[in-house]
Coordinates of C-alpha atoms in Angstrom, one line a residue:
M198 CA 0.0 0.0 0.0
T199 CA 1.3 3.4 -0.9
A200 CA 2.2 5.4 2.2
I201 CA 0.3 8.6 3.1
V202 CA 2.5 11.6 2.8
P203 CA 1.9 15.3 3.5
A204 CA -0.5 16.6 0.9
T205 CA 1.6 19.6 0.3
D206 CA 4.4 17.3 -1.0
W207 CA 2.4 15.4 -3.5
W208 CA 0.3 18.2 -5.0
E209 CA 3.2 20.7 -5.2
K210 CA 5.6 18.1 -6.6
G211 CA 2.8 16.8 -8.8
Q212 CA 2.5 20.2 -10.3
S213 CA 6.2 20.3 -11.2
G214 CA 6.4 16.7 -12.4
R215 CA 8.7 15.6 -9.5
I216 CA 6.5 13.0 -8.0
G217 CA 9.0 10.2 -7.5
S218 CA 7.7 7.6 -5.0
L219 CA 5.3 10.1 -3.3
M220 CA 1.5 9.7 -3.5
E221 CA 0.3 11.0 -6.9
P222 CA -3.1 12.5 -7.5
I223 CA -4.1 9.3 -9.3
D224 CA -3.6 7.4 -6.0
V225 CA -6.2 9.6 -4.3
M226 CA -8.6 8.7 -7.0
Q227 CA -7.8 5.0 -6.6
R228 CA -8.4 5.2 -2.9
L229 CA -11.7 6.9 -3.4
G230 CA -12.8 4.4 -6.0
R231 CA -16.2 5.0 -7.6
W232 CA -17.2 7.4 -4.9
S233 CA -19.7 9.4 -7.1
T234 CA -21.8 6.5 -8.3
G235 CA -24.2 6.3 -5.4
R236 CA -27.4 8.2 -4.8
G237 CA -27.6 11.7 -3.4
P238 CA -25.6 15.0 -3.5
L239 CA -22.0 14.7 -4.5
Y240 CA -20.7 16.3 -1.3
L241 CA -22.4 13.6 0.7
L242 CA -21.1 10.9 -1.5
L243 CA -17.5 12.3 -1.2
A244 CA -17.9 12.7 2.6
T245 CA -19.2 9.1 2.9
R246 CA -16.2 7.7 1.1
L247 CA -13.6 9.9 3.0
R248 CA -15.3 8.9 6.2
R249 CA -14.8 5.2 5.4
L250 CA -11.2 5.8 4.5
I251 CA -10.6 7.6 7.8
D252 CA -12.5 5.0 9.9
E253 CA -10.6 2.1 8.3
G254 CA -7.3 3.7 8.8
E255 CA -6.5 4.3 5.1
L256 CA -6.2 8.0 5.9
P257 CA -4.5 8.0 9.3
Q258 CA -4.6 10.7 12.0
G259 CA -2.7 13.8 11.1
A260 CA -2.7 13.2 7.3
L261 CA -3.1 16.4 5.4
L262 CA -5.9 16.4 2.9
P263 CA -5.7 18.3 -0.4
P264 CA -6.7 21.9 -0.4
E265 CA -10.3 22.4 -1.6
R266 CA -9.4 24.0 -4.9
V267 CA -6.8 21.3 -5.7
F268 CA -9.1 18.5 -4.7
A269 CA -12.0 19.9 -6.7
K270 CA -9.8 20.0 -9.8
I271 CA -8.6 16.4 -9.3
L272 CA -12.2 15.2 -8.8
A273 CA -13.6 17.4 -11.6
V274 CA -16.3 18.9 -9.3
G275 CA -17.1 22.3 -8.0
R276 CA -15.0 23.6 -5.1
N277 CA -18.2 23.9 -3.0
T278 CA -18.6 20.2 -3.2
V279 CA -15.3 19.6 -1.5
T280 CA -15.9 22.4 1.0
A281 CA -19.3 21.0 2.0
A282 CA -17.8 17.5 2.4
Y283 CA -15.0 18.8 4.6
V284 CA -17.4 20.8 6.7
L285 CA -19.6 17.7 7.3
L286 CA -16.6 15.6 8.3
E287 CA -15.4 18.5 10.6
S288 CA -18.8 18.5 12.3
E289 CA -18.4 14.7 12.9
G290 CA -15.0 15.3 14.4
R291 CA -13.2 13.3 11.7
V292 CA -11.2 16.2 10.3
V293 CA -9.8 19.5 11.7
R294 CA -9.8 22.6 9.4
R295 CA -7.6 25.5 10.3
Q296 CA -7.0 28.7 8.3
G297 CA -3.5 28.7 6.9
S298 CA -2.7 25.0 7.8
G299 CA -5.3 23.2 5.8
T300 CA -7.5 20.2 6.6
R301 CA -6.1 17.3 8.5
V302 CA -7.5 13.9 9.5
A303 CA -8.5 13.9 13.2
G304 CA -8.9 10.2 13.2
A305 CA -11.9 7.8 13.3
V306 CA -14.6 8.9 15.6
A307 CA -14.3 7.2 19.0
A308 CA -16.5 4.2 19.2
P309 CA -17.0 1.2 21.5
A310 CA -14.3 -1.4 21.1
P311 CA -15.6 -4.4 19.1
D312 CA -16.5 -6.4 22.1
T313 CA -18.8 -3.7 23.4
T314 CA -20.4 -2.3 20.3
S315 CA -24.1 -2.1 20.2
A316 CA -24.6 -3.2 16.6
P317 CA -26.3 -6.6 16.6
M318 CA -24.6 -7.6 13.4
F319 CA -21.3 -8.2 15.1
L320 CA -20.5 -11.8 15.4
H321 CA -19.0 -11.7 18.9
L322 CA -22.5 -10.7 20.2
L323 CA -24.4 -13.2 18.2
E324 CA -21.9 -16.0 18.8
P325 CA -20.1 -15.2 22.1
D326 CA -16.9 -16.9 23.1
T327 CA -17.2 -20.2 25.0
G328 CA -17.9 -19.6 28.6
V329 CA -19.2 -16.0 28.1
I330 CA -22.8 -15.4 29.3
S331 CA -24.5 -13.1 26.8
L332 CA -26.8 -10.5 28.2
A333 CA -26.3 -8.5 25.0
C334 CA -28.2 -10.2 22.2
A335 CA -31.7 -11.1 23.2
A336 CA -33.7 -14.0 21.7
P337 CA -35.3 -17.3 22.8
Q338 CA -32.5 -19.5 24.0
A339 CA -33.7 -22.6 22.1
A340 CA -36.2 -23.5 19.4
P341 CA -39.5 -24.7 20.8
A342 CA -40.8 -28.2 19.9
E343 CA -43.4 -26.6 17.7
V344 CA -40.7 -25.5 15.3
A345 CA -39.4 -29.1 14.7
A346 CA -43.0 -30.3 14.4
A347 CA -43.8 -27.7 11.7
L348 CA -40.6 -28.4 9.8
T349 CA -41.4 -32.1 9.8
A350 CA -45.0 -31.5 8.7
I351 CA -44.1 -29.5 5.6
V352 CA -42.0 -32.3 4.0
P353 CA -44.8 -33.6 1.8
E354 CA -45.6 -30.1 0.6
L355 CA -42.1 -29.6 -0.9
A356 CA -42.9 -31.8 -3.8
A357 CA -45.5 -29.2 -4.9
A358 CA -43.4 -26.1 -4.1
G359 CA -42.5 -25.4 -7.7
I360 CA -39.4 -23.5 -8.7
G361 CA -39.1 -22.1 -5.2
Y362 CA -38.5 -18.4 -6.0
H363 CA -41.0 -16.1 -4.3
P364 CA -39.4 -12.6 -3.8
A365 CA -42.4 -11.3 -1.9
G366 CA -42.7 -14.5 0.1
H367 CA -44.5 -17.8 -0.3
P368 CA -48.2 -17.2 -0.9
S369 CA -49.3 -19.4 2.0
L370 CA -47.2 -17.4 4.5
R371 CA -48.3 -14.1 3.1
A372 CA -51.9 -15.2 3.5
A373 CA -51.3 -16.4 7.0
I374 CA -49.7 -13.1 8.1
A375 CA -52.5 -11.1 6.4
E376 CA -55.1 -13.2 8.1
R377 CA -53.5 -12.6 11.5
Y378 CA -53.6 -8.8 11.0
T379 CA -57.2 -9.0 9.9
R380 CA -58.1 -11.0 13.0
L381 CA -56.4 -8.4 15.2
G382 CA -58.4 -5.6 13.8
A383 CA -56.4 -4.5 10.8
P384 CA -58.0 -5.8 7.6
T385 CA -55.1 -6.9 5.3
S386 CA -54.8 -8.6 2.0
P387 CA -51.8 -10.8 1.1
D388 CA -50.6 -8.2 -1.5
R389 CA -49.9 -5.9 1.4
I390 CA -47.4 -8.3 3.0
L391 CA -43.7 -8.8 2.1
V392 CA -41.9 -11.7 3.8
T393 CA -38.3 -11.0 4.8
S394 CA -35.4 -12.8 6.5
G395 CA -36.2 -11.4 9.9
G396 CA -37.0 -7.9 11.1
Q397 CA -33.4 -6.7 10.4
Q398 CA -33.7 -7.3 6.7
A399 CA -37.1 -5.5 6.8
L400 CA -35.5 -2.4 8.2
S401 CA -32.6 -2.6 5.7
L402 CA -35.0 -2.9 2.8
L403 CA -37.0 0.1 4.0
A404 CA -33.9 2.2 4.4
R405 CA -32.6 1.2 1.0
A406 CA -35.9 2.0 -0.7
F407 CA -36.8 5.2 0.9
V408 CA -33.7 7.0 2.2
R409 CA -31.3 8.9 0.0
P410 CA -27.9 10.2 1.4
G411 CA -28.6 13.3 3.5
D412 CA -32.3 12.5 4.2
R413 CA -33.5 12.9 7.7
V414 CA -34.9 9.9 9.6
V415 CA -36.6 10.6 13.0
V416 CA -35.8 8.0 15.7
E417 CA -36.2 7.6 19.4
A418 CA -33.2 8.1 21.7
P419 CA -32.3 5.4 22.7
T420 CA -33.6 2.8 20.2
Y421 CA -32.8 -0.5 18.6
P422 CA -29.2 -0.3 17.4
G423 CA -29.8 -2.5 14.3
A424 CA -32.2 0.1 13.0
L425 CA -29.6 2.8 13.5
E426 CA -27.0 0.7 11.6
A427 CA -29.5 0.2 8.7
F428 CA -30.3 3.9 8.4
R429 CA -26.6 5.0 8.7
E430 CA -25.7 2.5 5.9
E431 CA -27.8 4.7 3.6
S432 CA -26.1 7.9 4.9
A433 CA -29.3 9.1 6.6
V434 CA -29.1 12.1 9.0
L435 CA -30.6 10.8 12.2
A436 CA -32.9 13.3 14.1
T437 CA -33.8 12.2 17.6
L438 CA -36.7 12.5 19.9
P439 CA -37.2 11.1 23.4
V440 CA -38.7 7.7 23.8
G441 CA -42.4 8.0 23.1
F442 CA -41.8 10.7 20.4
A443 CA -42.6 13.7 22.6
G444 CA -42.8 16.7 20.2
F445 CA -43.3 14.5 17.2
E446 CA -45.7 16.6 15.3
A447 CA -43.6 19.8 15.5
A448 CA -40.5 17.8 14.5
V449 CA -41.9 16.2 11.4
R450 CA -43.5 19.5 10.3
A451 CA -40.2 21.3 10.6
Q452 CA -37.8 18.6 9.3
R453 CA -40.0 16.7 6.7
P454 CA -38.0 13.5 7.3
A455 CA -38.0 10.6 4.8
F456 CA -39.6 8.5 7.5
A457 CA -39.9 8.1 11.3
Y458 CA -39.1 4.9 13.1
F459 CA -40.3 3.9 16.6
T460 CA -41.2 0.9 18.7
P461 CA -44.7 1.5 20.3
A462 CA -44.7 -1.6 22.4
F463 CA -42.0 -2.9 24.8
Q464 CA -39.6 -0.5 23.3
N465 CA -36.0 -1.7 22.8
P466 CA -34.2 -1.0 25.1
T467 CA -36.4 0.7 27.7
G468 CA -39.5 -1.6 27.7
T469 CA -41.8 1.4 27.4
V470 CA -45.4 0.8 26.2
L471 CA -47.2 3.7 24.6
S472 CA -51.0 4.0 25.2
R473 CA -53.3 3.3 22.4
L474 CA -54.3 7.0 22.2
H475 CA -50.7 8.1 22.2
R476 CA -49.8 5.8 19.3
Q477 CA -52.9 7.0 17.4
R478 CA -51.8 10.6 17.8
I479 CA -48.3 9.9 16.5
A480 CA -49.8 8.1 13.4
E481 CA -52.2 11.0 12.8
S482 CA -49.4 13.5 13.0
A483 CA -47.3 11.5 10.5
A484 CA -50.2 11.2 8.1
M485 CA -51.0 14.9 8.2
V486 CA -47.6 15.9 6.9
G487 CA -47.1 12.8 4.6
T488 CA -44.3 11.3 6.6
M489 CA -43.9 7.5 6.4
L490 CA -44.2 6.1 9.9
I491 CA -42.5 2.7 10.6
A492 CA -43.8 0.9 13.6
D493 CA -41.4 -1.9 14.8
E494 CA -43.7 -4.4 16.4
V495 CA -41.2 -7.3 16.6
L496 CA -41.5 -7.2 20.4
A497 CA -45.3 -6.5 20.5
D498 CA -46.2 -10.1 21.3
L499 CA -43.9 -10.4 24.3
G500 CA -46.1 -9.0 27.0
F501 CA -46.3 -10.6 30.3
P502 CA -49.5 -12.4 31.3
G503 CA -52.4 -10.0 30.8
E504 CA -50.4 -7.5 28.7
V505 CA -52.0 -7.4 25.2
V506 CA -51.0 -4.7 22.7
P507 CA -52.9 -4.6 19.4
P508 CA -51.0 -3.7 16.2
L509 CA -50.9 0.0 15.4
A510 CA -52.3 -0.8 12.0
A511 CA -55.6 -1.6 13.7
D512 CA -56.0 2.2 14.3
A513 CA -53.8 3.6 11.5
D514 CA -53.9 1.7 8.3
S515 CA -51.3 3.9 6.7
V516 CA -48.5 2.9 9.1
V517 CA -45.8 0.6 7.9
S518 CA -45.5 -2.4 10.3
V519 CA -42.5 -4.6 10.8
G520 CA -42.9 -8.0 12.5
S521 CA -40.9 -11.1 13.1
L522 CA -40.9 -14.6 14.5
S523 CA -37.3 -14.2 15.8
K524 CA -38.2 -13.0 19.3
C525 CA -41.4 -14.8 20.0
V526 CA -40.6 -18.2 18.4
W527 CA -36.9 -18.6 17.5
G528 CA -34.3 -16.5 15.8
G529 CA -33.1 -19.4 13.6
L530 CA -36.3 -19.3 11.6
R531 CA -35.2 -16.0 10.0
V532 CA -38.8 -15.0 9.2
G533 CA -40.0 -11.5 9.4
W534 CA -42.4 -9.3 7.4
I535 CA -43.5 -5.8 6.4
R536 CA -47.1 -4.8 6.2
A537 CA -47.7 -1.7 4.1
S538 CA -49.7 -0.4 1.1
A539 CA -49.6 -2.5 -2.0
P540 CA -47.4 0.0 -4.0
V541 CA -44.9 0.1 -1.1
I542 CA -44.8 -3.7 -1.0
E543 CA -44.3 -3.9 -4.8
R544 CA -41.4 -1.5 -4.6
L545 CA -39.8 -3.4 -1.8
T546 CA -40.3 -6.7 -3.6
R547 CA -38.4 -5.5 -6.6
L548 CA -35.6 -4.4 -4.4
R549 CA -35.5 -7.7 -2.5
A550 CA -35.4 -9.6 -5.8
V551 CA -32.2 -7.9 -6.7
H552 CA -30.6 -9.3 -3.5
D553 CA -31.7 -12.9 -3.0
L554 CA -34.9 -13.7 -5.0
G555 CA -36.7 -14.6 -1.8
G556 CA -36.2 -16.6 1.4
S557 CA -36.1 -20.3 2.2
I558 CA -39.3 -22.0 1.1
P559 CA -39.2 -24.9 3.7
V560 CA -38.8 -22.3 6.5
Q561 CA -41.7 -20.2 5.1
L562 CA -43.9 -23.2 4.8
A563 CA -43.2 -24.1 8.4
A564 CA -43.8 -20.5 9.5
A565 CA -47.2 -20.5 7.8
R566 CA -48.1 -23.5 10.0
L567 CA -47.0 -21.6 13.1
L568 CA -48.7 -18.3 12.4
P569 CA -52.3 -19.4 13.4
D570 CA -50.9 -20.6 16.8
L571 CA -48.7 -17.6 17.4
D572 CA -50.9 -16.0 20.0
R573 CA -51.1 -19.3 21.9
L574 CA -47.3 -19.8 21.7
C575 CA -46.7 -16.3 23.0
R576 CA -49.1 -16.7 25.9
G577 CA -47.5 -20.1 26.7
T578 CA -44.2 -18.4 27.3
A579 CA -45.4 -15.2 29.0
A580 CA -45.3 -16.5 32.5
R581 CA -41.8 -17.9 32.0
R582 CA -40.5 -14.7 30.5
E583 CA -42.0 -12.8 33.5
S584 CA -40.3 -15.2 35.9
Q585 CA -37.0 -14.7 34.1
H586 CA -37.4 -10.9 34.3
D587 CA -38.1 -11.1 38.0
A588 CA -35.1 -13.5 38.6
L589 CA -32.7 -11.1 36.9
L590 CA -34.1 -8.1 38.7
S591 CA -33.8 -9.9 42.0
A592 CA -30.2 -10.9 41.4
L593 CA -29.3 -7.4 40.4
A594 CA -30.9 -5.9 43.5
D595 CA -28.9 -8.3 45.6
G596 CA -25.6 -8.2 43.8
L597 CA -25.6 -4.6 42.4
P598 CA -27.8 -2.6 44.7
D599 CA -26.4 0.8 43.6
W600 CA -27.5 0.2 40.0
T601 CA -30.8 1.7 38.9
V602 CA -32.9 -0.9 36.9
P603 CA -36.6 -0.2 36.4
P604 CA -38.9 -3.2 35.9
V605 CA -40.8 -3.7 32.6
R606 CA -44.1 -5.2 31.6
G607 CA -42.8 -7.3 28.7
G608 CA -40.3 -7.4 26.0
Q609 CA -36.9 -8.9 26.8
T610 CA -34.5 -6.2 28.0
L611 CA -33.7 -4.1 31.1
W612 CA -32.2 -0.6 30.8
A613 CA -29.8 -0.3 33.6
R614 CA -28.2 3.0 34.8
L615 CA -24.7 2.8 36.2
P616 CA -24.0 5.0 39.3
Y617 CA -20.8 6.2 37.7
G618 CA -18.5 5.6 34.8
D619 CA -19.7 4.7 31.3
G620 CA -21.2 1.7 29.7
D621 CA -18.5 1.4 27.0
S622 CA -15.6 1.0 29.4
F623 CA -17.6 -1.1 31.8
A624 CA -18.7 -3.5 29.0
Q625 CA -15.1 -4.3 28.4
T626 CA -14.5 -5.0 32.1
A627 CA -17.6 -7.2 32.1
L628 CA -16.5 -9.2 29.1
R629 CA -13.2 -10.0 30.9
H630 CA -15.3 -11.4 33.7
G631 CA -17.3 -13.6 31.3
V632 CA -20.4 -11.5 30.7
A633 CA -21.4 -9.7 27.5
V634 CA -23.5 -6.6 28.0
L635 CA -24.6 -3.9 25.5
A636 CA -23.2 -0.4 26.1
G637 CA -25.9 2.3 26.0
S638 CA -24.1 4.8 23.8
G639 CA -24.5 2.7 20.7
L640 CA -28.3 2.7 21.1
D641 CA -28.5 6.5 21.3
A642 CA -28.1 8.6 18.2
A643 CA -28.4 11.7 20.3
G644 CA -25.1 10.9 21.9
G645 CA -26.6 10.2 25.3
S646 CA -27.1 7.0 27.4
A647 CA -23.4 6.8 28.1
D648 CA -24.2 5.7 31.6
R649 CA -26.4 2.9 30.6
V650 CA -26.1 -0.8 29.7
R651 CA -28.8 -3.0 28.2
L652 CA -29.3 -6.5 29.7
H653 CA -31.6 -9.2 28.4
F654 CA -33.5 -11.4 30.8
R655 CA -34.2 -14.4 28.7
H656 CA -32.0 -16.8 30.7
S657 CA -33.0 -19.2 33.4
A658 CA -32.8 -18.0 37.0
E659 CA -29.6 -20.1 37.5
V660 CA -27.8 -18.5 34.6
A661 CA -29.1 -15.0 35.5
T662 CA -27.7 -15.5 39.0
T663 CA -24.3 -16.6 37.7
A664 CA -24.2 -13.7 35.2
V665 CA -24.9 -11.1 38.0
T666 CA -22.3 -12.7 40.2
R667 CA -19.8 -12.1 37.4
L668 CA -21.1 -8.6 36.8
A669 CA -20.7 -7.8 40.5
A670 CA -17.1 -9.0 40.4
A671 CA -16.6 -6.9 37.2
W672 CA -18.1 -3.8 39.0
Q673 CA -15.8 -4.4 41.9
D674 CA -12.8 -4.3 39.6
Y675 CA -14.1 -1.5 37.4
R676 CA -12.1 1.7 37.1
P677 CA -13.7 4.2 34.7
P678 CA -11.5 6.2 32.4
E679 CA -10.6 9.8 33.4
R680 CA -13.2 11.3 31.1
S681 CA -16.0 9.5 33.0
T682 CA -17.9 11.0 35.9
R683 CA -16.6 9.3 39.1
S684 CA -18.4 8.7 42.3
P685 CA -17.2 10.4 45.5
A686 CA -16.0 7.0 46.7
Q687 CA -13.9 6.5 43.6
L688 CA -12.4 10.0 43.8
A689 CA -11.2 9.1 47.3
L690 CA -9.3 6.0 46.0

């Protein structure tokens, strides 16, 4: 790899023809690649590519970037394009611009180390090391017997499955999902359903279809980190509101976002449940200004006994609903869906066909058998989930009494506040003690929640007790970095 050299060297020597072994302008172009072929304004596309080069270390800290005029000439763009890209990167803390000394790389934006990042796509969270108890990635810990029974039952149907390509989903599963919405008070036809490989793919498809670089997306702070990753992948500008979307109507009127995303029931990570009236008002506000509202209802079926939350589509037909079997049945099924208007589903189907032509037909046939019994399956596990919730809360109260951990009415996570320090550095300490937790900062696009960690409670009482014993040992050893707020006791050490 050609070494980075001070920009003044290569562009000045480049002008006089004395390049030698220094980086030539053509090397800059090679590093940028086909930076301008994406969607959106050129300055955003340039900033996106430079951001990646900085974050991946291709442009190291201290490297001097080309002057705006020179860079614009190399790229064959207007100087304002380069200036706007530099200004954006400066606002993110990735470059430093000083009059008379140019633009230098400040380095990648500080982020959690790999073992504490909040993004669920990281393998170390999905597949923790042997001996590590994961309180980070929440899902049923094993497939229920009904999954095996459904997979066995569909074997005779495979002979009639045809070619097996159904980009929008197998007709029987689309019909089963539509029938369930109809039964729950939201009349739905199969052409309003797109089957996806889990809720994460649903969010990624929605972001890809409806977000252009620079578009605003309104999200709660904090929220599901996989959604933030999907939106950032399309270079969205994330605008945040508190959990529950306080001030939503004014925000969408002023910002006109591409869409708004929220979790109305058992919010990830706080467990908040919005009242039916509150959810209706949010949907009405979105409809009034023409903003697409995405309701993530993957967790809506995870209420404890007596907690029933109807789908938002029962009160607001225009809402885009995301659902999944991953959290209420088993993550290994990889079956999710989107309910939306027929034109939206058609657009998303064309997009999905480009990627994989559709999901696994055997799995979808099995899911179609499970859907009619989904309510019964969820009710059957509600008491156990509540017991697991209570067991973790009890263990935390005994082992970490100075932590603040509110109870929830369903879902699968607790949102814990640390009395001092920050979640990022503590998560590293916890991992060294054999427990994986999720640092709060990665769930909060507003830059808050640094003093929080997310813990899932879907382990047995025995495992939960062991996990908290390890967390307590980690907390005993924990020494926050200097930048963190310390307790009086720590300051006295």
